Short mmCIF file of N, CA and C in Angstrom, two decimals:
data_model
loop_
_atom_site.label_atom_id
_atom_site.label_comp_id
_atom_site.label_asym_id
_atom_site.label_seq_id
_atom_site.Cartn_x
_atom_site.Cartn_y
_atom_site.Cartn_z
N MET A 1 15.32 -11.34 -15.53
CA MET A 1 16.55 -12.32 -15.12
C MET A 1 16.11 -13.62 -14.93
N LEU A 2 14.91 -13.84 -14.76
CA LEU A 2 14.36 -15.23 -14.55
C LEU A 2 14.46 -16.02 -15.76
N GLY A 3 14.44 -15.41 -16.92
CA GLY A 3 14.65 -16.12 -18.13
C GLY A 3 15.99 -16.75 -18.21
N ILE A 4 17.03 -15.86 -17.85
CA ILE A 4 18.35 -16.34 -17.96
C ILE A 4 18.51 -17.57 -16.91
N ALA A 5 18.11 -17.34 -15.68
CA ALA A 5 18.14 -18.43 -14.70
C ALA A 5 17.55 -19.68 -15.09
N LEU A 6 16.27 -19.58 -15.79
CA LEU A 6 15.65 -20.89 -16.19
C LEU A 6 16.33 -21.30 -17.23
N LEU A 7 16.76 -20.75 -18.27
CA LEU A 7 17.61 -21.29 -19.44
C LEU A 7 18.73 -22.13 -18.99
N PHE A 8 19.55 -21.62 -18.08
CA PHE A 8 20.81 -22.30 -17.68
C PHE A 8 20.45 -23.46 -16.63
N ILE A 9 19.39 -23.29 -15.77
CA ILE A 9 18.92 -24.31 -14.94
C ILE A 9 18.46 -25.47 -15.92
N GLY A 10 17.66 -25.31 -16.82
CA GLY A 10 17.31 -26.17 -17.78
C GLY A 10 18.50 -27.08 -18.31
N ALA A 11 19.42 -26.32 -18.83
CA ALA A 11 20.62 -26.94 -19.29
C ALA A 11 21.39 -27.86 -18.13
N VAL A 12 21.45 -27.46 -16.93
CA VAL A 12 22.13 -28.17 -16.03
C VAL A 12 21.31 -29.40 -15.61
N LEU A 13 19.88 -29.22 -15.67
CA LEU A 13 19.08 -30.47 -15.38
C LEU A 13 19.21 -31.47 -16.48
N VAL A 14 19.33 -31.00 -17.77
CA VAL A 14 19.58 -31.86 -18.89
C VAL A 14 20.99 -32.78 -18.55
N VAL A 15 22.01 -31.88 -18.35
CA VAL A 15 23.35 -32.42 -18.06
C VAL A 15 23.39 -33.50 -16.90
N ASN A 16 22.58 -33.04 -15.82
CA ASN A 16 22.57 -33.91 -14.67
C ASN A 16 21.76 -35.12 -15.09
N GLY A 17 20.76 -35.06 -15.74
CA GLY A 17 19.86 -36.13 -16.25
C GLY A 17 20.68 -37.11 -17.04
N VAL A 18 21.49 -36.64 -17.95
CA VAL A 18 22.41 -37.47 -18.64
C VAL A 18 23.41 -38.09 -17.81
N GLY A 19 23.98 -37.31 -16.88
CA GLY A 19 24.87 -38.02 -15.87
C GLY A 19 24.36 -39.07 -15.06
N LEU A 20 22.86 -38.82 -14.60
CA LEU A 20 22.25 -40.01 -13.87
C LEU A 20 22.17 -41.30 -14.79
N THR A 21 22.23 -41.04 -16.13
CA THR A 21 22.11 -42.33 -16.86
C THR A 21 23.73 -43.06 -17.04
N GLY A 22 24.73 -42.42 -16.47
CA GLY A 22 25.98 -42.92 -16.49
C GLY A 22 26.79 -42.54 -17.69
N ARG A 23 26.40 -41.52 -18.41
CA ARG A 23 27.12 -41.18 -19.57
C ARG A 23 28.14 -40.03 -19.22
N ILE A 24 27.94 -39.36 -18.10
CA ILE A 24 28.97 -38.30 -17.75
C ILE A 24 29.32 -38.61 -16.28
N GLU A 25 30.51 -38.50 -16.09
CA GLU A 25 31.04 -38.76 -14.59
C GLU A 25 30.56 -37.66 -13.71
N ALA A 26 30.22 -37.87 -12.39
CA ALA A 26 29.76 -37.05 -11.66
C ALA A 26 30.83 -35.82 -11.32
N ARG A 27 32.02 -35.94 -11.22
CA ARG A 27 33.06 -35.05 -10.98
C ARG A 27 33.00 -33.93 -12.22
N GLU A 28 32.71 -34.58 -13.35
CA GLU A 28 32.79 -33.56 -14.55
C GLU A 28 31.44 -32.73 -14.59
N ASN A 29 30.34 -33.40 -14.06
CA ASN A 29 29.01 -32.46 -13.81
C ASN A 29 29.30 -31.56 -12.88
N ALA A 30 30.16 -31.73 -11.85
CA ALA A 30 30.28 -30.74 -10.76
C ALA A 30 30.61 -29.55 -11.11
N VAL A 31 31.45 -29.27 -12.24
CA VAL A 31 31.89 -27.98 -12.72
C VAL A 31 30.73 -27.14 -13.20
N PHE A 32 29.69 -27.77 -13.97
CA PHE A 32 28.54 -27.13 -14.55
C PHE A 32 27.64 -26.75 -13.38
N ASN A 33 27.57 -27.84 -12.51
CA ASN A 33 26.58 -27.34 -11.32
C ASN A 33 27.01 -26.06 -10.63
N PHE A 34 28.48 -25.97 -10.31
CA PHE A 34 28.91 -25.06 -9.66
C PHE A 34 28.67 -23.68 -10.48
N LEU A 35 28.89 -23.58 -11.68
CA LEU A 35 28.62 -22.46 -12.60
C LEU A 35 27.23 -22.04 -12.52
N VAL A 36 26.36 -23.04 -12.67
CA VAL A 36 24.85 -22.68 -12.64
C VAL A 36 24.49 -22.20 -11.27
N GLY A 37 25.04 -22.84 -10.24
CA GLY A 37 24.66 -22.47 -8.92
C GLY A 37 25.28 -21.04 -8.61
N ALA A 38 26.38 -20.68 -8.96
CA ALA A 38 27.00 -19.40 -8.80
C ALA A 38 26.07 -18.43 -9.73
N LEU A 39 25.70 -18.68 -10.87
CA LEU A 39 24.87 -17.95 -11.54
C LEU A 39 23.49 -17.44 -10.80
N ALA A 40 22.93 -18.64 -10.37
CA ALA A 40 21.58 -18.45 -9.72
C ALA A 40 21.79 -17.68 -8.46
N LEU A 41 22.98 -17.91 -7.70
CA LEU A 41 23.24 -16.99 -6.48
C LEU A 41 23.54 -15.67 -6.90
N SER A 42 24.13 -15.35 -7.98
CA SER A 42 24.30 -13.91 -8.40
C SER A 42 22.99 -13.28 -8.63
N ILE A 43 22.22 -14.01 -9.41
CA ILE A 43 20.85 -13.28 -9.70
C ILE A 43 20.08 -13.19 -8.44
N SER A 44 20.19 -14.04 -7.55
CA SER A 44 19.40 -13.86 -6.36
C SER A 44 19.94 -12.69 -5.48
N PHE A 45 21.28 -12.59 -5.58
CA PHE A 45 21.75 -11.39 -4.71
C PHE A 45 21.32 -10.09 -5.37
N ILE A 46 21.27 -10.00 -6.62
CA ILE A 46 20.91 -8.80 -7.42
C ILE A 46 19.43 -8.52 -7.01
N GLY A 47 18.64 -9.69 -6.96
CA GLY A 47 17.08 -9.59 -6.63
C GLY A 47 17.04 -9.13 -5.16
N MET A 48 17.89 -9.54 -4.23
CA MET A 48 17.84 -9.10 -2.84
C MET A 48 17.97 -7.78 -2.75
N VAL A 49 19.10 -7.19 -3.39
CA VAL A 49 19.37 -5.62 -3.46
C VAL A 49 18.37 -4.91 -4.09
N ARG A 50 17.60 -5.38 -5.00
CA ARG A 50 16.54 -4.64 -5.75
C ARG A 50 15.15 -4.73 -4.97
N SER A 51 15.00 -5.72 -4.17
CA SER A 51 13.87 -6.06 -3.49
C SER A 51 13.23 -4.95 -2.51
N ILE A 52 12.01 -4.65 -2.52
CA ILE A 52 11.62 -3.62 -1.74
C ILE A 52 10.37 -4.11 -0.75
N ASP A 53 9.91 -5.31 -0.95
CA ASP A 53 8.86 -5.82 -0.28
C ASP A 53 8.91 -7.29 -0.04
N ASN A 54 8.03 -7.85 0.83
CA ASN A 54 8.08 -9.36 0.96
C ASN A 54 8.05 -10.17 -0.15
N ALA A 55 7.17 -9.80 -1.18
CA ALA A 55 7.08 -10.59 -2.48
C ALA A 55 8.34 -10.72 -3.23
N GLY A 56 9.10 -9.56 -3.14
CA GLY A 56 10.58 -9.61 -3.82
C GLY A 56 11.49 -10.52 -3.00
N TYR A 57 11.47 -10.56 -1.74
CA TYR A 57 12.23 -11.33 -0.83
C TYR A 57 11.77 -12.90 -0.99
N LEU A 58 10.53 -13.06 -1.21
CA LEU A 58 10.19 -14.43 -1.30
C LEU A 58 10.65 -15.13 -2.69
N SER A 59 10.69 -14.04 -3.73
CA SER A 59 11.31 -14.60 -5.01
C SER A 59 12.69 -14.85 -4.88
N VAL A 60 13.33 -14.11 -4.05
CA VAL A 60 14.69 -14.20 -3.83
C VAL A 60 15.07 -15.69 -3.08
N ALA A 61 14.30 -15.90 -2.08
CA ALA A 61 14.46 -17.06 -1.25
C ALA A 61 14.11 -18.27 -2.26
N ALA A 62 13.22 -18.21 -3.10
CA ALA A 62 12.91 -19.30 -4.11
C ALA A 62 14.20 -19.51 -4.90
N GLY A 63 14.75 -18.48 -5.45
CA GLY A 63 15.97 -18.61 -6.31
C GLY A 63 17.13 -19.22 -5.46
N LEU A 64 17.14 -18.83 -4.03
CA LEU A 64 18.30 -19.43 -3.38
C LEU A 64 18.09 -20.81 -3.07
N LEU A 65 16.71 -21.34 -3.01
CA LEU A 65 16.49 -22.82 -2.84
C LEU A 65 17.27 -23.54 -3.85
N PHE A 66 17.23 -23.10 -5.05
CA PHE A 66 17.80 -23.87 -6.18
C PHE A 66 19.14 -23.53 -6.45
N ALA A 67 19.69 -22.31 -6.26
CA ALA A 67 21.13 -21.95 -6.24
C ALA A 67 21.97 -22.98 -5.22
N PHE A 68 21.36 -23.05 -4.05
CA PHE A 68 22.07 -23.90 -3.00
C PHE A 68 22.07 -25.38 -3.53
N THR A 69 20.88 -25.70 -4.12
CA THR A 69 20.84 -27.16 -4.54
C THR A 69 22.03 -27.41 -5.52
N TYR A 70 22.37 -26.54 -6.47
CA TYR A 70 23.28 -26.82 -7.28
C TYR A 70 24.79 -26.60 -6.89
N LEU A 71 24.84 -25.70 -6.08
CA LEU A 71 26.25 -25.46 -5.33
C LEU A 71 26.49 -26.73 -4.38
N TYR A 72 25.45 -27.18 -3.55
CA TYR A 72 25.65 -28.37 -2.76
C TYR A 72 26.05 -29.62 -3.57
N LEU A 73 25.21 -29.70 -4.65
CA LEU A 73 25.43 -31.00 -5.64
C LEU A 73 26.81 -30.85 -6.15
N ALA A 74 27.38 -29.68 -6.60
CA ALA A 74 28.70 -29.55 -7.11
C ALA A 74 29.59 -30.14 -6.15
N VAL A 75 29.51 -29.81 -4.91
CA VAL A 75 30.46 -30.31 -3.87
C VAL A 75 30.35 -31.77 -3.63
N VAL A 76 29.13 -32.28 -3.56
CA VAL A 76 28.84 -33.68 -3.44
C VAL A 76 29.57 -34.45 -4.54
N GLN A 77 29.38 -33.89 -5.90
CA GLN A 77 29.89 -34.69 -6.92
C GLN A 77 31.56 -34.43 -7.02
N TRP A 78 31.86 -33.43 -6.73
CA TRP A 78 33.44 -33.18 -6.80
C TRP A 78 34.20 -34.04 -5.71
N LYS A 79 33.55 -34.08 -4.58
CA LYS A 79 34.17 -34.89 -3.55
C LYS A 79 33.81 -36.44 -3.40
N GLY A 80 32.88 -36.88 -4.26
CA GLY A 80 32.46 -38.17 -4.29
C GLY A 80 31.84 -38.69 -3.07
N MET A 81 30.83 -37.75 -2.59
CA MET A 81 30.16 -37.90 -1.39
C MET A 81 28.79 -38.76 -1.78
N ASN A 82 28.16 -39.33 -0.74
CA ASN A 82 27.06 -40.06 -1.00
C ASN A 82 25.71 -39.30 -1.22
N GLY A 83 25.77 -38.05 -0.88
CA GLY A 83 24.67 -37.16 -1.01
C GLY A 83 23.49 -37.23 -0.17
N LYS A 84 23.43 -38.03 0.93
CA LYS A 84 22.34 -38.24 1.75
C LYS A 84 21.90 -36.72 2.38
N GLY A 85 22.80 -35.99 2.77
CA GLY A 85 22.44 -34.63 3.35
C GLY A 85 21.83 -33.86 2.25
N LEU A 86 22.21 -33.83 0.98
CA LEU A 86 21.64 -33.18 -0.12
C LEU A 86 20.27 -33.61 -0.36
N GLY A 87 20.10 -35.01 -0.23
CA GLY A 87 18.68 -35.50 -0.35
C GLY A 87 17.70 -34.89 0.72
N TRP A 88 18.14 -34.79 1.88
CA TRP A 88 17.31 -34.30 2.90
C TRP A 88 17.01 -32.76 2.63
N TYR A 89 18.01 -32.09 2.16
CA TYR A 89 17.81 -30.71 1.71
C TYR A 89 16.85 -30.71 0.56
N CYS A 90 16.89 -31.63 -0.41
CA CYS A 90 15.96 -31.61 -1.49
C CYS A 90 14.38 -31.83 -0.94
N LEU A 91 14.35 -32.60 0.16
CA LEU A 91 12.97 -32.59 0.69
C LEU A 91 12.43 -31.36 1.10
N PHE A 92 13.30 -30.58 1.75
CA PHE A 92 13.05 -29.18 2.17
C PHE A 92 12.55 -28.45 1.03
N VAL A 93 13.35 -28.41 -0.12
CA VAL A 93 13.06 -27.70 -1.30
C VAL A 93 11.65 -28.15 -1.86
N ALA A 94 11.46 -29.43 -1.91
CA ALA A 94 10.16 -30.04 -2.38
C ALA A 94 8.96 -29.57 -1.59
N ILE A 95 9.14 -29.49 -0.31
CA ILE A 95 8.07 -29.02 0.64
C ILE A 95 7.62 -27.57 0.33
N ASN A 96 8.74 -26.79 0.14
CA ASN A 96 8.72 -25.38 -0.14
C ASN A 96 7.98 -25.02 -1.56
N THR A 97 8.05 -26.07 -2.47
CA THR A 97 7.42 -25.70 -3.77
C THR A 97 5.84 -25.76 -3.63
N LEU A 98 5.50 -26.43 -2.67
CA LEU A 98 3.86 -26.50 -2.55
C LEU A 98 3.22 -25.04 -2.18
N PRO A 99 3.73 -24.43 -1.22
CA PRO A 99 3.12 -23.03 -1.02
C PRO A 99 3.49 -22.10 -2.14
N MET A 100 4.72 -22.26 -2.82
CA MET A 100 5.05 -21.58 -3.91
C MET A 100 4.13 -21.74 -5.20
N ALA A 101 3.65 -22.95 -5.30
CA ALA A 101 2.67 -23.29 -6.35
C ALA A 101 1.41 -22.72 -6.04
N TRP A 102 0.95 -22.64 -4.87
CA TRP A 102 -0.37 -22.13 -4.35
C TRP A 102 -0.34 -20.83 -4.56
N LEU A 103 0.75 -20.03 -4.08
CA LEU A 103 0.78 -18.58 -4.28
C LEU A 103 0.71 -18.19 -5.95
N ALA A 104 1.47 -19.10 -6.67
CA ALA A 104 1.34 -18.52 -8.09
C ALA A 104 0.18 -18.86 -8.82
N VAL A 105 -0.84 -19.55 -8.11
CA VAL A 105 -2.24 -19.82 -8.89
C VAL A 105 -2.76 -18.44 -9.19
N GLU A 106 -2.62 -17.42 -8.42
CA GLU A 106 -3.37 -16.16 -8.54
C GLU A 106 -2.70 -15.37 -9.62
N GLN A 107 -1.47 -15.79 -10.11
CA GLN A 107 -0.70 -14.97 -11.01
C GLN A 107 -0.77 -15.63 -12.41
N ASP A 108 -0.34 -17.01 -12.47
CA ASP A 108 -0.08 -17.71 -13.88
C ASP A 108 -0.20 -19.21 -13.48
N MET A 109 -0.98 -19.94 -14.16
CA MET A 109 -1.12 -21.34 -13.91
C MET A 109 0.10 -22.01 -14.61
N ARG A 110 0.76 -21.49 -15.58
CA ARG A 110 2.11 -22.09 -15.90
C ARG A 110 3.01 -22.00 -14.90
N SER A 111 3.26 -20.91 -13.95
CA SER A 111 4.09 -20.97 -12.93
C SER A 111 3.75 -21.90 -11.99
N THR A 112 2.42 -22.12 -11.54
CA THR A 112 1.81 -23.17 -10.54
C THR A 112 2.42 -24.51 -11.13
N MET A 113 2.37 -24.80 -12.35
CA MET A 113 2.62 -26.20 -12.92
C MET A 113 4.21 -26.32 -12.84
N MET A 114 4.91 -25.26 -13.01
CA MET A 114 6.27 -25.51 -13.02
C MET A 114 6.73 -25.76 -11.63
N TRP A 115 6.30 -24.99 -10.52
CA TRP A 115 6.51 -25.19 -9.24
C TRP A 115 6.16 -26.73 -8.75
N LEU A 116 4.96 -27.11 -9.29
CA LEU A 116 4.62 -28.51 -8.81
C LEU A 116 5.52 -29.60 -9.38
N THR A 117 5.98 -29.34 -10.79
CA THR A 117 6.92 -30.22 -11.42
C THR A 117 8.39 -30.31 -10.73
N TRP A 118 8.72 -29.08 -10.30
CA TRP A 118 9.96 -29.02 -9.54
C TRP A 118 9.82 -29.76 -8.28
N GLY A 119 8.73 -29.62 -7.59
CA GLY A 119 8.52 -30.19 -6.34
C GLY A 119 8.60 -31.73 -6.42
N LEU A 120 7.98 -32.22 -7.50
CA LEU A 120 8.08 -33.71 -7.74
C LEU A 120 9.44 -34.22 -8.04
N LEU A 121 10.19 -33.40 -8.73
CA LEU A 121 11.64 -33.85 -9.18
C LEU A 121 12.41 -33.70 -7.85
N TRP A 122 12.21 -32.62 -7.09
CA TRP A 122 13.13 -32.59 -5.85
C TRP A 122 12.79 -33.71 -4.85
N PHE A 123 11.47 -34.09 -4.80
CA PHE A 123 11.14 -35.09 -3.96
C PHE A 123 11.70 -36.52 -4.44
N LEU A 124 11.74 -36.67 -5.82
CA LEU A 124 12.48 -37.84 -6.38
C LEU A 124 14.00 -37.82 -5.97
N PHE A 125 14.46 -36.66 -5.95
CA PHE A 125 15.94 -36.58 -5.58
C PHE A 125 16.09 -36.97 -4.09
N PHE A 126 15.12 -36.55 -3.28
CA PHE A 126 15.00 -36.94 -1.83
C PHE A 126 14.97 -38.37 -1.61
N LEU A 127 14.23 -39.13 -2.56
CA LEU A 127 14.05 -40.58 -2.35
C LEU A 127 15.28 -41.23 -2.82
N ALA A 128 15.92 -40.77 -3.85
CA ALA A 128 17.06 -41.50 -4.51
C ALA A 128 18.34 -41.16 -3.50
N LEU A 129 18.53 -39.91 -2.99
CA LEU A 129 19.69 -39.61 -2.26
C LEU A 129 19.65 -39.78 -0.81
N ALA A 130 18.53 -39.35 -0.17
CA ALA A 130 18.57 -39.63 1.28
C ALA A 130 18.06 -40.95 1.74
N LEU A 131 17.11 -41.54 1.07
CA LEU A 131 16.44 -42.81 1.20
C LEU A 131 17.10 -43.97 0.42
N GLN A 132 18.10 -43.58 -0.59
CA GLN A 132 18.80 -44.56 -1.36
C GLN A 132 17.83 -45.47 -2.19
N LYS A 133 16.63 -44.83 -2.57
CA LYS A 133 15.67 -45.63 -3.44
C LYS A 133 16.18 -45.56 -4.91
N THR A 134 15.96 -46.76 -5.68
CA THR A 134 16.38 -46.83 -6.93
C THR A 134 15.24 -46.30 -7.86
N ILE A 135 15.38 -45.26 -8.57
CA ILE A 135 14.58 -44.78 -9.52
C ILE A 135 15.11 -44.86 -10.95
N ARG A 136 14.86 -45.95 -11.59
CA ARG A 136 15.54 -46.26 -12.87
C ARG A 136 15.43 -45.20 -13.90
N SER A 137 14.36 -44.43 -14.04
CA SER A 137 14.22 -43.44 -15.03
C SER A 137 14.50 -42.10 -14.65
N LEU A 138 15.06 -41.92 -13.46
CA LEU A 138 15.42 -40.62 -12.84
C LEU A 138 16.22 -39.73 -13.82
N GLY A 139 17.28 -40.28 -14.57
CA GLY A 139 17.97 -39.44 -15.39
C GLY A 139 17.06 -38.92 -16.58
N HIS A 140 16.21 -39.71 -17.13
CA HIS A 140 15.31 -39.23 -18.16
C HIS A 140 14.26 -38.32 -17.62
N ILE A 141 13.76 -38.48 -16.51
CA ILE A 141 12.75 -37.61 -15.79
C ILE A 141 13.47 -36.15 -15.64
N THR A 142 14.59 -36.30 -15.11
CA THR A 142 15.32 -34.99 -14.73
C THR A 142 15.47 -34.14 -16.14
N ALA A 143 16.14 -34.84 -17.14
CA ALA A 143 16.26 -34.08 -18.41
C ALA A 143 14.94 -33.62 -19.01
N PHE A 144 13.98 -34.49 -18.97
CA PHE A 144 12.62 -34.02 -19.55
C PHE A 144 12.08 -32.80 -18.69
N ILE A 145 12.06 -32.74 -17.45
CA ILE A 145 11.64 -31.76 -16.43
C ILE A 145 12.55 -30.50 -16.90
N GLY A 146 13.67 -30.70 -17.01
CA GLY A 146 14.55 -29.53 -17.35
C GLY A 146 14.18 -28.93 -18.64
N ILE A 147 13.96 -29.61 -19.60
CA ILE A 147 13.48 -28.98 -20.90
C ILE A 147 12.23 -28.34 -20.90
N VAL A 148 11.11 -29.02 -20.35
CA VAL A 148 9.92 -28.47 -20.43
C VAL A 148 9.52 -27.38 -19.43
N SER A 149 10.17 -27.57 -18.20
CA SER A 149 9.91 -26.57 -17.13
C SER A 149 10.88 -25.38 -16.98
N CYS A 150 11.99 -25.40 -17.57
CA CYS A 150 13.08 -24.52 -17.46
C CYS A 150 13.61 -24.04 -18.80
N TRP A 151 14.22 -25.02 -19.59
CA TRP A 151 14.84 -24.48 -20.79
C TRP A 151 13.81 -23.71 -21.77
N ILE A 152 12.70 -24.37 -21.99
CA ILE A 152 11.66 -23.84 -22.95
C ILE A 152 11.09 -22.51 -22.39
N PRO A 153 10.67 -22.47 -21.09
CA PRO A 153 10.00 -21.33 -20.64
C PRO A 153 11.15 -20.09 -20.40
N GLY A 154 12.30 -20.45 -20.17
CA GLY A 154 13.43 -19.60 -20.05
C GLY A 154 13.79 -18.89 -21.38
N PHE A 155 13.71 -19.73 -22.44
CA PHE A 155 14.00 -19.18 -23.82
C PHE A 155 12.82 -18.32 -24.19
N LEU A 156 11.53 -18.87 -24.04
CA LEU A 156 10.49 -18.05 -24.25
C LEU A 156 10.51 -16.61 -23.61
N MET A 157 10.74 -16.65 -22.36
CA MET A 157 10.92 -15.36 -21.53
C MET A 157 11.85 -14.48 -22.18
N LEU A 158 13.10 -14.97 -22.39
CA LEU A 158 14.00 -13.98 -23.11
C LEU A 158 13.74 -13.66 -24.56
N ALA A 159 12.95 -14.45 -25.11
CA ALA A 159 12.48 -14.02 -26.52
C ALA A 159 11.28 -13.15 -26.50
N GLY A 160 10.78 -12.89 -25.17
CA GLY A 160 9.50 -12.08 -25.21
C GLY A 160 8.39 -12.76 -25.59
N ARG A 161 8.24 -14.05 -25.52
CA ARG A 161 7.16 -14.74 -26.02
C ARG A 161 6.36 -15.53 -24.88
N TRP A 162 6.65 -15.39 -23.56
CA TRP A 162 6.04 -15.96 -22.46
C TRP A 162 4.81 -15.36 -22.14
#
């Protein structure tokens, strides 16, 4: 199921990246953020039902960090809010990526790099939203990270090539 989630999270990061460049209206992006957030939430709930140990529940919690990001962003975009609260939530997510990256070292260095990349991106979202810092290339960074850390790995997982 991780491959499915990553494929669509990659897509939503690309679309949000394009939106950050001003080419797509925020309210239009809200629909896709809601759909991907709902998909990630559903996958997490399935994982919660199937989990039998702490490792399984940690994986569910990690999925929920991102599901809630996209659902929260959908509301912010739809309602035209400033997103400062979302920005502070992004800091929480960014902090949580550090121990997730550390735990992934034992399993797969690719996963470690993905967690660190996501942590950087979510920290940039914190700076842009909560602290209102201007990050001129944030749209391009978001799309690039979506492609290399989600879309490509998700596709490769689904194709059995990861």
